[in-house]
Amino acid sequence: MTETAEFWNNAAEKYATDPIKDQASYDHTLDRVRSYLRTEDSVLEVGCGTGSTALLLAGGVAEYTATDFSSEMIRIARGKLADAGPQTLSFEVQEAGWVAPGKTYDAILGFNLFHLVRDVEGAVASLSKALKPGGVMITKTVCLRGNPIYPVMIGAMRLVGKAPYVRMFSPAQLDALFEAAGFDVIETGQFPKRPPSHFVVARKR
């Protein structure tokens, strides 16, 4: 088990019970995502955590696979699915860049994830190969670059095991990452605006 996986396994129970900090921004994100999904779509969500977003979106598509590298997160997500989940949804323990061999998707989603992935360029490149031509990658990523407080604060928290690895992105850097990986960025937004949580819809060329 990696250091980061162990961190999220230990945090899973608390993560599952923490309230959404900005419900309006979360609801708006869901609305924007749904506008790109069709009932016949096959969808992959990476970094799904305990599955709350997957449970809200999966009923509107034909197939929805949600993954996370934390086995404890997936254990909790599967418990939710057993209680009240749509039949289109499944949960798997997998790394952020994983795709099923030979499988392609109409949409790949990743929320509050990419700033936590060390090799995010490699993960995006791997996921891109599994998108159908014209498919979309839809993400939202907190952007902490430019504020000197965050590196110091997160660095100190990591020393005592209270924070995972965090990469400091700016919104422009995220857009450039997708463009370099062969995507056209077709929609962006900031919700919430402070600190900016950068929403990106990128279509595979």
Tab-separated table of C-alpha atoms in Angstrom:
chain	number	residue	atom	x	y	z
A	1	MET	CA	0.000	0.000	0.000
A	2	THR	CA	1.346	3.454	-0.893
A	3	GLU	CA	1.650	6.260	1.646
A	4	THR	CA	-1.162	8.164	-0.071
A	5	ALA	CA	-3.504	5.165	-0.230
A	6	GLU	CA	-2.934	4.565	3.476
A	7	PHE	CA	-3.761	8.218	4.205
A	8	TRP	CA	-7.103	7.986	2.379
A	9	ASN	CA	-7.950	4.590	3.874
A	10	ASN	CA	-7.495	6.100	7.317
A	11	ALA	CA	-9.558	9.156	6.358
A	12	ALA	CA	-12.404	7.255	4.690
A	13	GLU	CA	-14.871	7.065	7.596
A	14	LYS	CA	-14.571	10.774	8.394
A	15	TYR	CA	-14.653	11.678	4.694
A	16	ALA	CA	-17.922	9.772	4.305
A	17	THR	CA	-19.639	11.790	7.032
A	18	ASP	CA	-18.231	15.259	6.277
A	19	PRO	CA	-20.923	17.615	4.919
A	20	ILE	CA	-20.499	19.263	1.515
A	21	LYS	CA	-18.912	22.645	2.199
A	22	ASP	CA	-20.567	24.545	-0.662
A	23	GLN	CA	-23.803	22.863	-1.686
A	24	ALA	CA	-24.648	25.469	-4.330
A	25	SER	CA	-21.328	24.938	-6.134
A	26	TYR	CA	-21.723	21.164	-5.892
A	27	ASP	CA	-25.245	21.264	-7.326
A	28	HIS	CA	-24.121	23.546	-10.142
A	29	THR	CA	-21.275	21.139	-10.943
A	30	LEU	CA	-23.727	18.247	-11.178
A	31	ASP	CA	-26.004	20.258	-13.473
A	32	ARG	CA	-23.136	21.073	-15.832
A	33	VAL	CA	-21.958	17.450	-15.870
A	34	ARG	CA	-25.442	16.119	-16.599
A	35	SER	CA	-25.725	18.448	-19.579
A	36	TYR	CA	-22.949	16.448	-21.287
A	37	LEU	CA	-24.182	12.948	-20.420
A	38	ARG	CA	-26.642	10.925	-22.504
A	39	THR	CA	-28.759	7.958	-21.513
A	40	GLU	CA	-26.776	5.640	-23.819
A	41	ASP	CA	-23.351	6.692	-22.491
A	42	SER	CA	-20.691	4.576	-20.837
A	43	VAL	CA	-18.993	6.614	-18.091
A	44	LEU	CA	-15.851	6.155	-15.974
A	45	GLU	CA	-15.342	8.201	-12.808
A	46	VAL	CA	-11.842	8.174	-11.310
A	47	GLY	CA	-11.149	9.112	-7.701
A	48	CYS	CA	-14.785	8.567	-6.738
A	49	GLY	CA	-14.165	8.573	-2.979
A	50	THR	CA	-17.133	7.103	-1.122
A	51	GLY	CA	-19.340	7.278	-4.189
A	52	SER	CA	-21.762	10.092	-3.402
A	53	THR	CA	-21.422	11.802	-6.798
A	54	ALA	CA	-21.512	8.512	-8.695
A	55	LEU	CA	-24.782	7.595	-6.996
A	56	LEU	CA	-26.340	10.869	-8.151
A	57	LEU	CA	-25.151	10.620	-11.775
A	58	ALA	CA	-25.245	6.922	-12.600
A	59	GLY	CA	-28.993	6.642	-13.024
A	60	GLY	CA	-28.883	8.875	-16.094
A	61	VAL	CA	-26.503	6.763	-18.199
A	62	ALA	CA	-26.287	3.212	-19.527
A	63	GLU	CA	-23.144	2.202	-17.639
A	64	TYR	CA	-21.182	3.938	-14.882
A	65	THR	CA	-17.937	2.558	-13.444
A	66	ALA	CA	-16.519	4.445	-10.449
A	67	THR	CA	-12.975	3.815	-9.202
A	68	ASP	CA	-10.745	4.855	-6.329
A	69	PHE	CA	-7.378	3.560	-5.163
A	70	SER	CA	-8.537	3.572	-1.538
A	71	SER	CA	-10.050	0.199	-0.666
A	72	GLU	CA	-11.793	1.730	2.357
A	73	MET	CA	-13.432	4.411	0.229
A	74	ILE	CA	-14.713	1.730	-2.145
A	75	ARG	CA	-15.935	-0.426	0.744
A	76	ILE	CA	-18.095	2.454	1.941
A	77	ALA	CA	-19.248	3.237	-1.604
A	78	ARG	CA	-20.331	-0.367	-2.160
A	79	GLY	CA	-22.315	-0.226	1.059
A	80	LYS	CA	-24.197	2.802	-0.234
A	81	LEU	CA	-24.785	1.064	-3.554
A	82	ALA	CA	-26.236	-1.994	-1.845
A	83	ASP	CA	-28.679	0.219	0.052
A	84	ALA	CA	-30.048	2.359	-2.775
A	85	GLY	CA	-27.858	2.379	-5.861
A	86	PRO	CA	-28.812	2.251	-9.537
A	87	GLN	CA	-28.162	-0.992	-11.413
A	88	THR	CA	-25.995	0.860	-13.929
A	89	LEU	CA	-23.309	1.574	-11.299
A	90	SER	CA	-20.298	-0.461	-10.168
A	91	PHE	CA	-17.349	0.399	-7.905
A	92	GLU	CA	-13.758	-0.829	-8.368
A	93	VAL	CA	-10.465	-0.367	-6.483
A	94	GLN	CA	-8.097	1.028	-9.122
A	95	GLU	CA	-5.431	3.699	-9.638
A	96	ALA	CA	-6.348	7.031	-11.234
A	97	GLY	CA	-4.932	6.139	-14.650
A	98	TRP	CA	-6.512	2.671	-14.836
A	99	VAL	CA	-8.851	1.623	-17.621
A	100	ALA	CA	-10.245	-1.825	-18.347
A	101	PRO	CA	-8.352	-3.488	-21.217
A	102	GLY	CA	-10.127	-2.851	-24.512
A	103	LYS	CA	-12.823	-0.744	-22.877
A	104	THR	CA	-13.783	2.708	-24.187
A	105	TYR	CA	-15.962	5.393	-22.662
A	106	ASP	CA	-18.085	8.291	-23.820
A	107	ALA	CA	-17.143	10.359	-20.760
A	108	ILE	CA	-14.486	10.203	-18.056
A	109	LEU	CA	-15.003	12.197	-14.858
A	110	GLY	CA	-12.629	13.205	-12.079
A	111	PHE	CA	-13.669	15.516	-9.250
A	112	ASN	CA	-11.324	16.966	-6.606
A	113	LEU	CA	-8.698	14.505	-7.790
A	114	PHE	CA	-5.977	15.691	-10.143
A	115	HIS	CA	-4.175	17.932	-7.637
A	116	LEU	CA	-3.657	14.762	-5.555
A	117	VAL	CA	-2.096	12.672	-8.353
A	118	ARG	CA	1.709	12.803	-8.588
A	119	ASP	CA	1.900	11.772	-12.259
A	120	VAL	CA	-1.215	13.574	-13.415
A	121	GLU	CA	0.135	13.941	-16.965
A	122	GLY	CA	0.562	10.176	-17.192
A	123	ALA	CA	-2.899	9.553	-15.751
A	124	VAL	CA	-4.576	11.931	-18.212
A	125	ALA	CA	-2.684	10.375	-21.131
A	126	SER	CA	-3.774	6.885	-20.087
A	127	LEU	CA	-7.389	7.920	-19.624
A	128	SER	CA	-7.406	9.717	-22.975
A	129	LYS	CA	-6.672	6.434	-24.750
A	130	ALA	CA	-9.883	4.988	-23.319
A	131	LEU	CA	-12.094	7.846	-24.519
A	132	LYS	CA	-14.032	7.410	-27.725
A	133	PRO	CA	-13.306	9.997	-30.449
A	134	GLY	CA	-15.190	13.137	-29.469
A	135	GLY	CA	-15.609	11.881	-25.910
A	136	VAL	CA	-15.315	14.282	-22.989
A	137	MET	CA	-13.220	14.438	-19.850
A	138	ILE	CA	-14.982	16.448	-17.160
A	139	THR	CA	-13.055	17.481	-14.067
A	140	LYS	CA	-13.024	19.905	-11.183
A	141	THR	CA	-9.755	20.620	-9.392
A	142	VAL	CA	-8.879	22.959	-6.552
A	143	CYS	CA	-6.173	25.416	-7.660
A	144	LEU	CA	-3.864	26.648	-4.905
A	145	ARG	CA	-0.947	28.017	-6.917
A	146	GLY	CA	-0.082	31.665	-6.319
A	147	ASN	CA	-0.930	31.796	-2.617
A	148	PRO	CA	2.267	31.282	-0.546
A	149	ILE	CA	0.308	30.169	2.502
A	150	TYR	CA	-0.855	26.848	1.044
A	151	PRO	CA	2.564	25.211	0.392
A	152	VAL	CA	3.723	26.055	3.902
A	153	MET	CA	0.494	24.954	5.574
A	154	ILE	CA	0.151	21.712	3.609
A	155	GLY	CA	3.843	20.923	4.017
A	156	ALA	CA	3.555	21.226	7.777
A	157	MET	CA	0.414	19.076	7.846
A	158	ARG	CA	2.090	16.383	5.768
A	159	LEU	CA	4.937	16.153	8.271
A	160	VAL	CA	2.461	15.040	10.939
A	161	GLY	CA	0.347	12.850	8.651
A	162	LYS	CA	-2.598	15.255	8.432
A	163	ALA	CA	-2.479	15.944	4.675
A	164	PRO	CA	-1.713	13.983	1.492
A	165	TYR	CA	0.502	15.026	-1.420
A	166	VAL	CA	-0.964	18.134	-3.096
A	167	ARG	CA	0.138	19.661	-6.392
A	168	MET	CA	-0.241	23.410	-6.719
A	169	PHE	CA	-2.069	24.138	-9.978
A	170	SER	CA	-3.345	27.353	-11.498
A	171	PRO	CA	-6.486	27.237	-13.685
A	172	ALA	CA	-4.387	28.090	-16.751
A	173	GLN	CA	-2.025	25.195	-16.024
A	174	LEU	CA	-4.926	22.758	-15.872
A	175	ASP	CA	-6.286	23.956	-19.211
A	176	ALA	CA	-2.813	23.624	-20.735
A	177	LEU	CA	-2.441	20.095	-19.350
A	178	PHE	CA	-5.570	18.921	-21.191
A	179	GLU	CA	-4.677	20.741	-24.389
A	180	ALA	CA	-1.205	19.142	-24.390
A	181	ALA	CA	-2.845	15.713	-23.989
A	182	GLY	CA	-4.891	16.134	-27.178
A	183	PHE	CA	-8.066	17.756	-25.905
A	184	ASP	CA	-9.974	20.899	-26.826
A	185	VAL	CA	-11.154	22.730	-23.706
A	186	ILE	CA	-14.781	23.595	-24.461
A	187	GLU	CA	-16.019	24.840	-21.073
A	188	THR	CA	-14.452	26.140	-17.875
A	189	GLY	CA	-15.739	27.683	-14.685
A	190	GLN	CA	-14.834	28.450	-11.088
A	191	PHE	CA	-17.258	27.114	-8.511
A	192	PRO	CA	-16.505	27.986	-5.851
A	193	LYS	CA	-14.309	30.943	-6.732
A	194	ARG	CA	-12.242	31.034	-3.507
A	195	PRO	CA	-9.986	29.148	-3.594
A	196	PRO	CA	-10.740	28.520	-7.259
A	197	SER	CA	-12.137	25.060	-7.920
A	198	HIS	CA	-11.570	24.883	-11.656
A	199	PHE	CA	-14.216	23.054	-13.680
A	200	VAL	CA	-13.059	21.825	-17.094
A	201	VAL	CA	-14.851	20.070	-19.932
A	202	ALA	CA	-12.299	18.850	-22.481
A	203	ARG	CA	-13.267	17.083	-25.707
A	204	LYS	CA	-10.933	14.520	-27.230
A	205	ARG	CA	-9.738	15.561	-30.676
